[in-house]
Short mmCIF file of C-alpha atoms in Angstrom, two decimals:
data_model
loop_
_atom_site.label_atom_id
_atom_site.label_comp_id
_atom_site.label_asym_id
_atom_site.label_seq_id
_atom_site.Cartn_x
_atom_site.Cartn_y
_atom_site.Cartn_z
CA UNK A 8 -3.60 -17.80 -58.95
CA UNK A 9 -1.64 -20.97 -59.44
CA UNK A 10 0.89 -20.08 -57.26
CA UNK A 11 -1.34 -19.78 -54.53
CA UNK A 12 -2.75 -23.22 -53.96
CA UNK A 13 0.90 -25.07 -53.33
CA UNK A 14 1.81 -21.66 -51.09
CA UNK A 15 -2.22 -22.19 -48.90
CA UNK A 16 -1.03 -26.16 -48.74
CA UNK A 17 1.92 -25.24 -47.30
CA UNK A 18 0.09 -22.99 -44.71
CA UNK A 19 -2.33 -25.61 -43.79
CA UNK A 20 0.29 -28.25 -43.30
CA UNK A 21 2.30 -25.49 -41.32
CA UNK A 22 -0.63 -24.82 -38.87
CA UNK A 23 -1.28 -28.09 -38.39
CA UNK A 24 1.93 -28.79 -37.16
CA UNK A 25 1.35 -26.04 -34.76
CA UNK A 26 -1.34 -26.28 -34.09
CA UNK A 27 -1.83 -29.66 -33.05
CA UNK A 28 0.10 -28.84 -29.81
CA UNK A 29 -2.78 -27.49 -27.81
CA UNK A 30 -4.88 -30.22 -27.47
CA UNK A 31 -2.69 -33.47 -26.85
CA UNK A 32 -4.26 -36.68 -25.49
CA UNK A 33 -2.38 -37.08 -22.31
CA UNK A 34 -2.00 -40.79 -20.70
CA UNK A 35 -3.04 -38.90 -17.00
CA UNK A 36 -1.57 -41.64 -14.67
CA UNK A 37 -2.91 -40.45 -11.79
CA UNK A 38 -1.88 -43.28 -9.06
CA UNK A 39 -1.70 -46.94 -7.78
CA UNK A 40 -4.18 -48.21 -5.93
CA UNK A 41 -3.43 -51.19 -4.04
CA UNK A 42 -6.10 -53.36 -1.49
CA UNK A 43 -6.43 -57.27 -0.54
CA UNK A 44 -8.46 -59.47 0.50
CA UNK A 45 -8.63 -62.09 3.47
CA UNK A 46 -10.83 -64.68 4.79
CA UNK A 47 -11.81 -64.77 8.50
CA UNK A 48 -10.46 -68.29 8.78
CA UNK A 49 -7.21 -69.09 9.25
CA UNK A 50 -6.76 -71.45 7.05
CA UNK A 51 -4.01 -71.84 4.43
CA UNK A 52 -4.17 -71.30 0.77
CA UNK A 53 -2.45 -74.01 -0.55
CA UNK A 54 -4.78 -76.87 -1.66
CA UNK A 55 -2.31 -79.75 -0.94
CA UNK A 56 -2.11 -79.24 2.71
CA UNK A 57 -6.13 -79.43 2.92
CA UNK A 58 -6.02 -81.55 6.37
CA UNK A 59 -7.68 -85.14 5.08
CA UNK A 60 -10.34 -85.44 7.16
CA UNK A 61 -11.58 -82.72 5.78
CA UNK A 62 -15.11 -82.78 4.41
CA UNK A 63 -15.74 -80.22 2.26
CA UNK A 64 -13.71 -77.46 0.39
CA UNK A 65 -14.76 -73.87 -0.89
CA UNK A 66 -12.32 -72.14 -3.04
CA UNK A 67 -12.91 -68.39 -3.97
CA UNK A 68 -11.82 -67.09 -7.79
CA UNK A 69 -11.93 -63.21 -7.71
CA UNK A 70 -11.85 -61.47 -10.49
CA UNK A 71 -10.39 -57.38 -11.73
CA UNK A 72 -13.55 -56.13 -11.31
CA UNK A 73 -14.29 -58.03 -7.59
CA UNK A 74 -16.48 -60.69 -8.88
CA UNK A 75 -16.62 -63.91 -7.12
CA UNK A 76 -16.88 -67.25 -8.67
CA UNK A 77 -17.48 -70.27 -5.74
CA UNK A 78 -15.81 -74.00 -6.34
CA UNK A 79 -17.04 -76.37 -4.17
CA UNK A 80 -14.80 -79.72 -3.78
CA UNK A 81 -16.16 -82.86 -2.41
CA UNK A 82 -13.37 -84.65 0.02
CA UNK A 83 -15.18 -87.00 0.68
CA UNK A 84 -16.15 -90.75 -0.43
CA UNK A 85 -19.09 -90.26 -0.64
CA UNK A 86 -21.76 -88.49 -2.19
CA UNK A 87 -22.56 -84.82 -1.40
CA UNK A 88 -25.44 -82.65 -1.89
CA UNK A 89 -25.13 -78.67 -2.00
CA UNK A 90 -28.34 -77.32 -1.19
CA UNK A 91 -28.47 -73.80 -3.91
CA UNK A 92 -31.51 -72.81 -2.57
CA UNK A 93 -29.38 -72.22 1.54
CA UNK A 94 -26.59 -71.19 -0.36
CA UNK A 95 -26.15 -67.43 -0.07
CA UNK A 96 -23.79 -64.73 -1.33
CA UNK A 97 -24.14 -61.58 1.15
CA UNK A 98 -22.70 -58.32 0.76
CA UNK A 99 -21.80 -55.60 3.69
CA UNK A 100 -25.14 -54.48 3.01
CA UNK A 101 -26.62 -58.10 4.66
CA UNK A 102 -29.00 -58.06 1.21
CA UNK A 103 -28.48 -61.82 0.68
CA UNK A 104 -29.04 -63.66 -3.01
CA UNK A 105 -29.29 -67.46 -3.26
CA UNK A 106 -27.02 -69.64 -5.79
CA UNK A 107 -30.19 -70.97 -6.53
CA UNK A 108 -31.90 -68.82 -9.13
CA UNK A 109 -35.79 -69.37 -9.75
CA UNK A 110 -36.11 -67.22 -13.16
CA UNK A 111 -37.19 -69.49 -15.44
CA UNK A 112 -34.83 -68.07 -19.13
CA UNK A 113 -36.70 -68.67 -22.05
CA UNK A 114 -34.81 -68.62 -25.31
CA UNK A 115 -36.86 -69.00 -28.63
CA UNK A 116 -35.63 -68.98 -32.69
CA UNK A 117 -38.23 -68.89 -35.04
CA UNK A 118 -38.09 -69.63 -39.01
CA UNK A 119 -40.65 -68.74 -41.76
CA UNK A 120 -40.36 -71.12 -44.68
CA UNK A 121 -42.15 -70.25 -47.79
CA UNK A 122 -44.27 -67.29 -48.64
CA UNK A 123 -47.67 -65.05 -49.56
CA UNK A 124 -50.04 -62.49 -48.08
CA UNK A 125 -51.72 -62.77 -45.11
CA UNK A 126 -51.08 -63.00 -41.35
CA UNK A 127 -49.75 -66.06 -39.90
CA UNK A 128 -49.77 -66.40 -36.05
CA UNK A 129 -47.62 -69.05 -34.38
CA UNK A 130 -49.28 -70.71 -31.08
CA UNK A 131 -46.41 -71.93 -29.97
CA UNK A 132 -44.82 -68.84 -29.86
CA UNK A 133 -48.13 -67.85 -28.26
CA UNK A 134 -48.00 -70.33 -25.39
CA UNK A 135 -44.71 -68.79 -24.92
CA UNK A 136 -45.24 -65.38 -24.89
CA UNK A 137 -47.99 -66.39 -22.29
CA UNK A 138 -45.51 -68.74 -20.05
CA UNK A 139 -47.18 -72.17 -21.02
CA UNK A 140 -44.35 -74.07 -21.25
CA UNK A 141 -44.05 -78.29 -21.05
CA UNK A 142 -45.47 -80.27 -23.10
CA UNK A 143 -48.42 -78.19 -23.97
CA UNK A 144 -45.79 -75.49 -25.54
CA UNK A 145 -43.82 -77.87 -27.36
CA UNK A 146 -46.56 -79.65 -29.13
CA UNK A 147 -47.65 -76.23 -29.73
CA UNK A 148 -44.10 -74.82 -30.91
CA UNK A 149 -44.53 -75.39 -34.97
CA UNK A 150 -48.06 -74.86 -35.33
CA UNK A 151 -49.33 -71.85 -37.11
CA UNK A 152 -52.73 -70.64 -37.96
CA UNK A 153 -53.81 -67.62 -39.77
CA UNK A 154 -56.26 -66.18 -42.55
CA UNK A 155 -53.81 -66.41 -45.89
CA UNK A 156 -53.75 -68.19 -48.72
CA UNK A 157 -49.56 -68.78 -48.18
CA UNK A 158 -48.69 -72.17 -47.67
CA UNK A 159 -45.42 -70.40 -45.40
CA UNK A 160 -45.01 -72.30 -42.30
CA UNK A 161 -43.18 -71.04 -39.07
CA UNK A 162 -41.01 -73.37 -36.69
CA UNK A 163 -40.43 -72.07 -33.45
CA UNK A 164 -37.49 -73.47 -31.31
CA UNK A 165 -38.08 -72.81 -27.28
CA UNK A 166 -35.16 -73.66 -25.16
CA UNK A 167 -36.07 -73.15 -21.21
CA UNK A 168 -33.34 -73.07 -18.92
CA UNK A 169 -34.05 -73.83 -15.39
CA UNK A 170 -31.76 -73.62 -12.72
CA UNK A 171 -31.41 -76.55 -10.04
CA UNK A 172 -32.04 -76.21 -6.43
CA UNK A 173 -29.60 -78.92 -6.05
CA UNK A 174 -26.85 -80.58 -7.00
CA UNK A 175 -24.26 -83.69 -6.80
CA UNK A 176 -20.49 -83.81 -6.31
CA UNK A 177 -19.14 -87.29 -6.90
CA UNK A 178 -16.48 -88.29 -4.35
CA UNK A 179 -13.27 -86.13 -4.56
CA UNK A 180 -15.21 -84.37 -7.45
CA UNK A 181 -15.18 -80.47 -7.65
CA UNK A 182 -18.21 -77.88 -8.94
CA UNK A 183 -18.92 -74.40 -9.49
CA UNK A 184 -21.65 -72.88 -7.31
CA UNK A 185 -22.96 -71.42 -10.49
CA UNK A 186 -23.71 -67.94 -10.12
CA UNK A 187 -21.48 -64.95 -9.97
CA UNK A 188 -21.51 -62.19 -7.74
CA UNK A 189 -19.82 -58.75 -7.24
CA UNK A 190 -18.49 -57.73 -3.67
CA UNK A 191 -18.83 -54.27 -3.22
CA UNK A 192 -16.03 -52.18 -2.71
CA UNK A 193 -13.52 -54.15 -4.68
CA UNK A 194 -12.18 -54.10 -8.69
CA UNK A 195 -10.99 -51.59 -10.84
CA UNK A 196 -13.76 -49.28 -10.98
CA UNK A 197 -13.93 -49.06 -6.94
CA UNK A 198 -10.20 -47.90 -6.97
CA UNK A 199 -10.36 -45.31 -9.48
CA UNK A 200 -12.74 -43.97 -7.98
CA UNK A 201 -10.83 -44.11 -4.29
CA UNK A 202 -7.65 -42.46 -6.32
CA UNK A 203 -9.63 -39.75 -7.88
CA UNK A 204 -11.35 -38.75 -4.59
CA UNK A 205 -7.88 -38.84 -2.37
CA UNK A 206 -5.44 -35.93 -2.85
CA UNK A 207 -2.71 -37.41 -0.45
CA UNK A 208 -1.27 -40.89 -0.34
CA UNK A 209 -3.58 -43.29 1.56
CA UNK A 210 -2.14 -46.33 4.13
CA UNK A 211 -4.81 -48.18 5.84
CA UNK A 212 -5.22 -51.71 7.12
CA UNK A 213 -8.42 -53.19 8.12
CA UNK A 214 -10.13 -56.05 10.28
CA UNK A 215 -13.07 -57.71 9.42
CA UNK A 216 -15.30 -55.99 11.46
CA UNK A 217 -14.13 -52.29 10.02
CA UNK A 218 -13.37 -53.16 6.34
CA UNK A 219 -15.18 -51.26 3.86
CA UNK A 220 -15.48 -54.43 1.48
CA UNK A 221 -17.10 -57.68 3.28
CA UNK A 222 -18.81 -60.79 2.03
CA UNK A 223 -20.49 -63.92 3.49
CA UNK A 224 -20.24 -67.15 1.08
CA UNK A 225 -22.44 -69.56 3.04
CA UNK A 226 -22.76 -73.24 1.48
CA UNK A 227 -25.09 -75.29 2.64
CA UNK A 228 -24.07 -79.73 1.81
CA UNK A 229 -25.13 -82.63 2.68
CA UNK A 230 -22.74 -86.03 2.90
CA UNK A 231 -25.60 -88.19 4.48
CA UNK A 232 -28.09 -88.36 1.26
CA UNK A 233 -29.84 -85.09 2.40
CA UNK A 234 -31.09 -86.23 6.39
CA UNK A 235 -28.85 -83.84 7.67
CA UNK A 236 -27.21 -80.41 6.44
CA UNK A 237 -24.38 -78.42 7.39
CA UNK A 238 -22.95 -74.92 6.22
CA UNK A 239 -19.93 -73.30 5.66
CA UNK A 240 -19.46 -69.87 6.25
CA UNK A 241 -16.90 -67.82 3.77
CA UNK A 242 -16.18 -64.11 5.38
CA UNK A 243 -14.14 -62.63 2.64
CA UNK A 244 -13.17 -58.77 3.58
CA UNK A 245 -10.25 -56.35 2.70
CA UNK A 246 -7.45 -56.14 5.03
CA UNK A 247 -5.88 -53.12 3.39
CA UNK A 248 -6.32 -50.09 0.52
CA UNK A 249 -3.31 -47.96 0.05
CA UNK A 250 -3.30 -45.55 -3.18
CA UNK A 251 0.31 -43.37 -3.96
CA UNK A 252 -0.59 -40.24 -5.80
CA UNK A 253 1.46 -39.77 -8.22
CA UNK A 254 3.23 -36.10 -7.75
CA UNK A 255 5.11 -35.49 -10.40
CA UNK A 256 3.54 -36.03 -13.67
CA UNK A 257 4.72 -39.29 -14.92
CA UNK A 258 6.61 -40.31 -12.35
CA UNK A 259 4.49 -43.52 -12.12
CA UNK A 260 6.95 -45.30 -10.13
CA UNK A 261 7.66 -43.42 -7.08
CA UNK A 262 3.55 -43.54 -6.40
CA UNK A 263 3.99 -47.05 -6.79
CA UNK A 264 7.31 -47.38 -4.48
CA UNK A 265 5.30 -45.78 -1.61
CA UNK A 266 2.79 -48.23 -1.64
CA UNK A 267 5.72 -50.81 -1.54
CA UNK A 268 7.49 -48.92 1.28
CA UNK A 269 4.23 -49.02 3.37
CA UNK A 270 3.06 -52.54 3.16
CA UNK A 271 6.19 -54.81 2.09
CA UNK A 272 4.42 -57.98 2.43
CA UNK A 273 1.77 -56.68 -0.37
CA UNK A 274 2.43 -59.45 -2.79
CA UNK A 275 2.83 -62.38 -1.25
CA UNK A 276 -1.18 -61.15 0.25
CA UNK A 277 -3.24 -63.93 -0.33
CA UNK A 278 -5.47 -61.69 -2.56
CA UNK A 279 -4.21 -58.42 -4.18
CA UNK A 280 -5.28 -56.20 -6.45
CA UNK A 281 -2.86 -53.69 -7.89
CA UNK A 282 -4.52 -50.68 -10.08
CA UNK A 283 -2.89 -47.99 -12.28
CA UNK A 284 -5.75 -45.39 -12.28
CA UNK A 285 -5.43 -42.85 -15.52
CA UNK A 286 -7.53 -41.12 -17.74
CA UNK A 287 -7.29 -44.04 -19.99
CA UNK A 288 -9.15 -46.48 -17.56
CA UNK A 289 -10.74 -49.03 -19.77
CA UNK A 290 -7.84 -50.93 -20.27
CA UNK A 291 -6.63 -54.64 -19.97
CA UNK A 292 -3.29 -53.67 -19.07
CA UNK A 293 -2.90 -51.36 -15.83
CA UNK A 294 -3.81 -53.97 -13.06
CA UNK A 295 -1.90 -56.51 -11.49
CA UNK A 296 -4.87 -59.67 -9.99
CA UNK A 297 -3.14 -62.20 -7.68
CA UNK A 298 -4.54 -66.05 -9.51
CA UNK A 299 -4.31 -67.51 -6.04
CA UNK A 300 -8.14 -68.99 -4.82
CA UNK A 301 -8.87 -68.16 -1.05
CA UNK A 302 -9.47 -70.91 0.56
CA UNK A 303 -12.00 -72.54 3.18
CA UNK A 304 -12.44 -76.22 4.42
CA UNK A 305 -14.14 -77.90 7.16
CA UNK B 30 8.48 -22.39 -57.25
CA UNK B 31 6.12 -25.39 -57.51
CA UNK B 32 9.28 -27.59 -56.74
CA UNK B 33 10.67 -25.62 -53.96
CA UNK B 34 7.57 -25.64 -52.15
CA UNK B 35 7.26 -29.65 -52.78
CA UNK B 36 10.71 -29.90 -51.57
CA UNK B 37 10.21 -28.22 -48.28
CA UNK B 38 7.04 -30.06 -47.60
CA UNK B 39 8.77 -33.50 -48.38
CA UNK B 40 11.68 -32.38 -45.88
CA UNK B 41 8.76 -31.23 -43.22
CA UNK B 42 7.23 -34.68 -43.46
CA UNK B 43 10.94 -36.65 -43.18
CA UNK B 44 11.33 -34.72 -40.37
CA UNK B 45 8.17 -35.25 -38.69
CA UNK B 46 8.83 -39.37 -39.60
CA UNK B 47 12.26 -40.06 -38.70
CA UNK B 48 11.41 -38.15 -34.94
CA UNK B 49 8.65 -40.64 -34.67
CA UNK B 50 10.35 -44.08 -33.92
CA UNK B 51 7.66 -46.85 -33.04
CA UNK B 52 10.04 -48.27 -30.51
CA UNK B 53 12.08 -46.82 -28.09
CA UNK B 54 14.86 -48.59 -25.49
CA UNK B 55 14.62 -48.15 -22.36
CA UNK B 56 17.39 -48.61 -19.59
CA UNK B 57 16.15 -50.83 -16.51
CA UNK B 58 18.83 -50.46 -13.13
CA UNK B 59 18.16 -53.40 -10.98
CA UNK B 60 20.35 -55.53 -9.21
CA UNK B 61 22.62 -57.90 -11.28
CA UNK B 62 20.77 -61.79 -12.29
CA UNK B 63 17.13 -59.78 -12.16
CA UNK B 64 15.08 -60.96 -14.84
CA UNK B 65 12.63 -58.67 -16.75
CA UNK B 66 9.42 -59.73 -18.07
CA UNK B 67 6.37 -57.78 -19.34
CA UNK B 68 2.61 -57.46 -17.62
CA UNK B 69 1.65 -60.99 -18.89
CA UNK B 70 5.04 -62.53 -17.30
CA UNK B 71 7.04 -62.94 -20.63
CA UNK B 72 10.22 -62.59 -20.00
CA UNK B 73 12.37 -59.88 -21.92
CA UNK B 74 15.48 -59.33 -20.69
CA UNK B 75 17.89 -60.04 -17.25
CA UNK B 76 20.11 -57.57 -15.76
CA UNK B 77 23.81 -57.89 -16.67
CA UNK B 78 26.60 -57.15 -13.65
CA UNK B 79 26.77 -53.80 -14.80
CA UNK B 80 23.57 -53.28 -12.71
CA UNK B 81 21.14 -52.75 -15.90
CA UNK B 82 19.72 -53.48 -19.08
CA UNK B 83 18.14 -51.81 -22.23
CA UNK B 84 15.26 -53.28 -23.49
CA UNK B 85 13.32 -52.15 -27.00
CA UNK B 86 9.80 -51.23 -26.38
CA UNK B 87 7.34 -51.24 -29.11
CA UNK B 88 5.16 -47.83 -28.68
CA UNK B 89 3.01 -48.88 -31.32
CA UNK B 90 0.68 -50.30 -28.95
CA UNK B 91 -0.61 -48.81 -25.78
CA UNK B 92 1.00 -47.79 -23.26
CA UNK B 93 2.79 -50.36 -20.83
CA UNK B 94 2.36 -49.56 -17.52
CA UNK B 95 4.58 -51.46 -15.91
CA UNK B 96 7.26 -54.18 -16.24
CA UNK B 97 7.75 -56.71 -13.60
CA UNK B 98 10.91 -57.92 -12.12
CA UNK B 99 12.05 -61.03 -10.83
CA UNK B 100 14.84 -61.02 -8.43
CA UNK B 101 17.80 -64.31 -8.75
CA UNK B 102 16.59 -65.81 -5.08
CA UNK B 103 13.04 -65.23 -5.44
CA UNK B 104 10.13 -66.19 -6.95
CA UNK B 105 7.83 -63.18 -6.92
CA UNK B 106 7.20 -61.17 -9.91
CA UNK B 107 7.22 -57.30 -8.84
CA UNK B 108 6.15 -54.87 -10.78
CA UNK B 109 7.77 -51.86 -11.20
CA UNK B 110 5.63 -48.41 -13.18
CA UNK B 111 7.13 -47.26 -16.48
CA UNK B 112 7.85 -43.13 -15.73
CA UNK B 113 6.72 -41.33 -18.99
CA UNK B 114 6.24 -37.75 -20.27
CA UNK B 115 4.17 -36.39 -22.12
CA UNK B 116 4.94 -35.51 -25.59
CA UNK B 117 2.46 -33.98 -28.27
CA UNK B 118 4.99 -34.36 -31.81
CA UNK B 119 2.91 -37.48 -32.90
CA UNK B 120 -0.73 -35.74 -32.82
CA UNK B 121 1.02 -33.16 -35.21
CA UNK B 122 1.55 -35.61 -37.41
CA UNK B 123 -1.81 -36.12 -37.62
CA UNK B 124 -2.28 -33.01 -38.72
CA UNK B 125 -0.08 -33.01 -41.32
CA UNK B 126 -1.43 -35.99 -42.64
CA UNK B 127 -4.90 -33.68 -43.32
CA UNK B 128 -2.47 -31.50 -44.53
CA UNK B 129 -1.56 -34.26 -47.45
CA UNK B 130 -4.80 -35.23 -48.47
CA UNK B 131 -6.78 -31.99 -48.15
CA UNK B 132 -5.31 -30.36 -51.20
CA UNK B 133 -4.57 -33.16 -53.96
CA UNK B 134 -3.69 -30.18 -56.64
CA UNK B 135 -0.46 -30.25 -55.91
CA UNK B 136 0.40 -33.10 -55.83
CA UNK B 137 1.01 -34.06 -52.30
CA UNK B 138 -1.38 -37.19 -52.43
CA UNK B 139 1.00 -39.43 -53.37
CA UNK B 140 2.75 -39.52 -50.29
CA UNK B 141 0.10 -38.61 -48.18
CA UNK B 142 -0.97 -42.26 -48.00
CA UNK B 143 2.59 -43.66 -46.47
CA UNK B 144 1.95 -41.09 -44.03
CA UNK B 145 -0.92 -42.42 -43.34
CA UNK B 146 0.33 -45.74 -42.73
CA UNK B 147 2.48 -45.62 -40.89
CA UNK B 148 1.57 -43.14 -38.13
CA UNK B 149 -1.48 -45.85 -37.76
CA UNK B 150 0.86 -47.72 -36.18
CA UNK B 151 1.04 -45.56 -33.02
CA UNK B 152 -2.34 -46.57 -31.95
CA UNK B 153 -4.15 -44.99 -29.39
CA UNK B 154 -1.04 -43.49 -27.20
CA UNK B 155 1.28 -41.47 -29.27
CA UNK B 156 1.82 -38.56 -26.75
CA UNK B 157 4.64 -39.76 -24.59
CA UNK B 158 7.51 -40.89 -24.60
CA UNK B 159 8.97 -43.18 -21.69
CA UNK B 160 11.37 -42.08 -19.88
CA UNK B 161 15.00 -43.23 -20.68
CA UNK B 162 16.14 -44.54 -17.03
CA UNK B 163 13.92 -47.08 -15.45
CA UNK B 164 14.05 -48.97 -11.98
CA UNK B 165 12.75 -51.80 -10.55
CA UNK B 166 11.43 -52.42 -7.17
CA UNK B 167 12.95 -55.47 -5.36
CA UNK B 168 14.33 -53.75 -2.67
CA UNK B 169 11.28 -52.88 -1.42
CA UNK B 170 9.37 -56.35 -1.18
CA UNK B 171 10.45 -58.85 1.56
#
């Protein structure tokens, strides 16, 4: 009977071994995905040869995941007023959001010193539950009433953050529009899905008015202390989306020398993204995002 | 008895170790005066006028999907894929790590925690192995 327990120990680490073979957690590379991005405009993206008589900058930080994050830069001397409120972000599907956001975000800590039976209700975290805010909620915030004999006492902290319909750039001076928005049809997530459902290499280049990924960045400024306003229009779209299936499994590089071989130019793109899609997806490391802003002025 | 049997499951788990190196080197073919660097655009190596280099890559983190490649007259980083295949000896491993602990009695315990340790250290990918010839993609961009 003793020999018998080293001898099953044995067995078990023998199995294992085999075992183990049948199920292995393959990386699955299944292609590169490739696509950029353009602006209508022909402008170039190189800051320092913004012409100088130039008014107004918008810059254009795009993200992995095709989220877009709006500078504004004031060339001018003067003051200048963006109006958030004209300011829209527009997808292909012409549903347009404002920069400006009305929701009113209320954040509220509360603390319960002391302690003893009873039920203690706060009013000021009444009023806020109930949206009275201003000074009626703060001189409310702190106050607690209730049918106990504790002496406990509740503070309640409310923080309201309000956006602003507008906003100053100082001369020269350079802001973010605020808000973040996703164009459709671009990141990560939009490419694994266009390798998965593609079973031969893809090669195909787009204008703006057939892309399958579009955006309007419209920015609405003043430089005349709000009498007059003008806009700039920002029509982002993608210009290309080539994938290389990869046919041989892990031959990685082949799928990615075909993409190469059918757009050469596909790095020195003002925008790129370049995607390694695989089982493995959520991962920080199998994407290649161009840093350069695109670039509008007027 | 007890000994041989302890003896041939010591051996089985040298065996499994010494196969299982946390890095591997890799040979890069490029054009001579190309410099390597990683994903992040740290630069590892720079091809030699024999037309490559080896490079060491740790595999105890995940997989690196590609390297990039910087060419003498250029400026532009291009990335070039790692080729793997797939390989299923680490998972084993695993296995025989359960193996170690499952029955203490005889005595296997002792080493089952080294074991342990160290195949830890292949986080999450540990079944491939990258191919031995790699090759970057210069020629290709204008």
């Amino acid at each position: 009977m003793k020999q018998s327990k080293p001898i099953f120990s044995v067995l078990i680490l023998l199995i294992g071994l085999l075992s183990s073979c049948a199920a292995p957690e393959y990386l699955g590379v299944s292609g590169v995905a490739y696509q950029s991005l353009q602006l209508k405009q022909d402008t170039p993206t190189d800051p320092n040869i913004i012409p100088k008589d130039a008014k107004i900058a918008v810059f254009c930080s795009i993200d992995k995941d095709g989220n877009v994050d709006v500078f504004v830069e004031n060339k001018t001397d003067k003051i200048m007023t963006i109006d958030r409120t004209k300011s829209f972000f527009q997808n292909r599907n012409c549903i347009a959001q404002m920069y400006y956001d009305p929701t009113v975000q209320t954040n509220t800590t509360s603390t319960t010193e002391g302690s003893g039976r009873g039920v203690g209700v706060n009013l000021g975290a009444i009023a806020s539950a109930v949206g009275i805010g201003g000074i009626l909620g703060t001189a409310l915030s702190g106050v607690s009433v209730g049918g106990s004999n504790s002496s406990s006492v509740t503070n309640t902290n409310t923080t309201y953050v309000i956006d602003q319909p507008k906003v100053s750039i100082p001369p020269h001076g350079r802001i973010s529009l605020g808000r973040t928005f996703q164009i459709q049809g671009v990141g990560k997530e939009f490419l694994q899905s266009a390798v998965n459902e593609c079973y031969s290499d893809v090669n195909n280049v787009f204008d703006i008015d057939n892309s399958y990924a579009f955006a309007n960045i419209c920015v609405s400024y003043s430089i005349d202390e709000e009498q007059t306003y003008q806009f700039i229009e920002n029509k982002l779209y993608a210009s290309s989306l080539l994938i290389g299936k990869v046919k041989y499994t892990g031959k990685v590089n082949d799928a990615l020398r075909s993409v190469y071989i059918n757009k050469p130019n596909a790095l020195t793109e003002s925008w790129y993204l370049l995607y390694f899609a695989s089982a493995k997806k959520n991962r920080n490391n199998n994407h290649k995002v161009s840093q350069q802003l695109l670039l509008n002025y007027q | 008895m007890k000994n041989s049997i302890l003896s041939i499951a010591l051996i089985s788990a040298f065996v499994v170790l010494s196969s299982c190196s946390v890095t591997q080197e890799i040979r890069i073919e490029g054009r001579p005066g190309t410099s390597i660097y990683d994903s992040n655009g740290i630069m590892l190596s720079t091809i030699d006028y024999s037309g490559a280099t080896i490079i060491t890559i740790n595999r105890a983190n995940e997989y690196h999907y590609f390297l990039q490649a910087k060419a003498p007259d250029s400026n532009l980083l291009v990335p070039f894929a790692l080729d793997y295949t797939n390989n299923s000896r680490p998972a084993s491993a695993d296995m025989l790590l359960l193996s170690c602990v499952l029955p203490p009695s005889v005595g296997l315990l002792t080493w089952g925690w080294p074991v342990y340790s160290k195949l830890n250290a292949y986080g999450v990918d540990k079944d491939f192995d990258y191919l031995r010839f790699q090759k970057t993609n210069n020629d290709l961009i204008k």
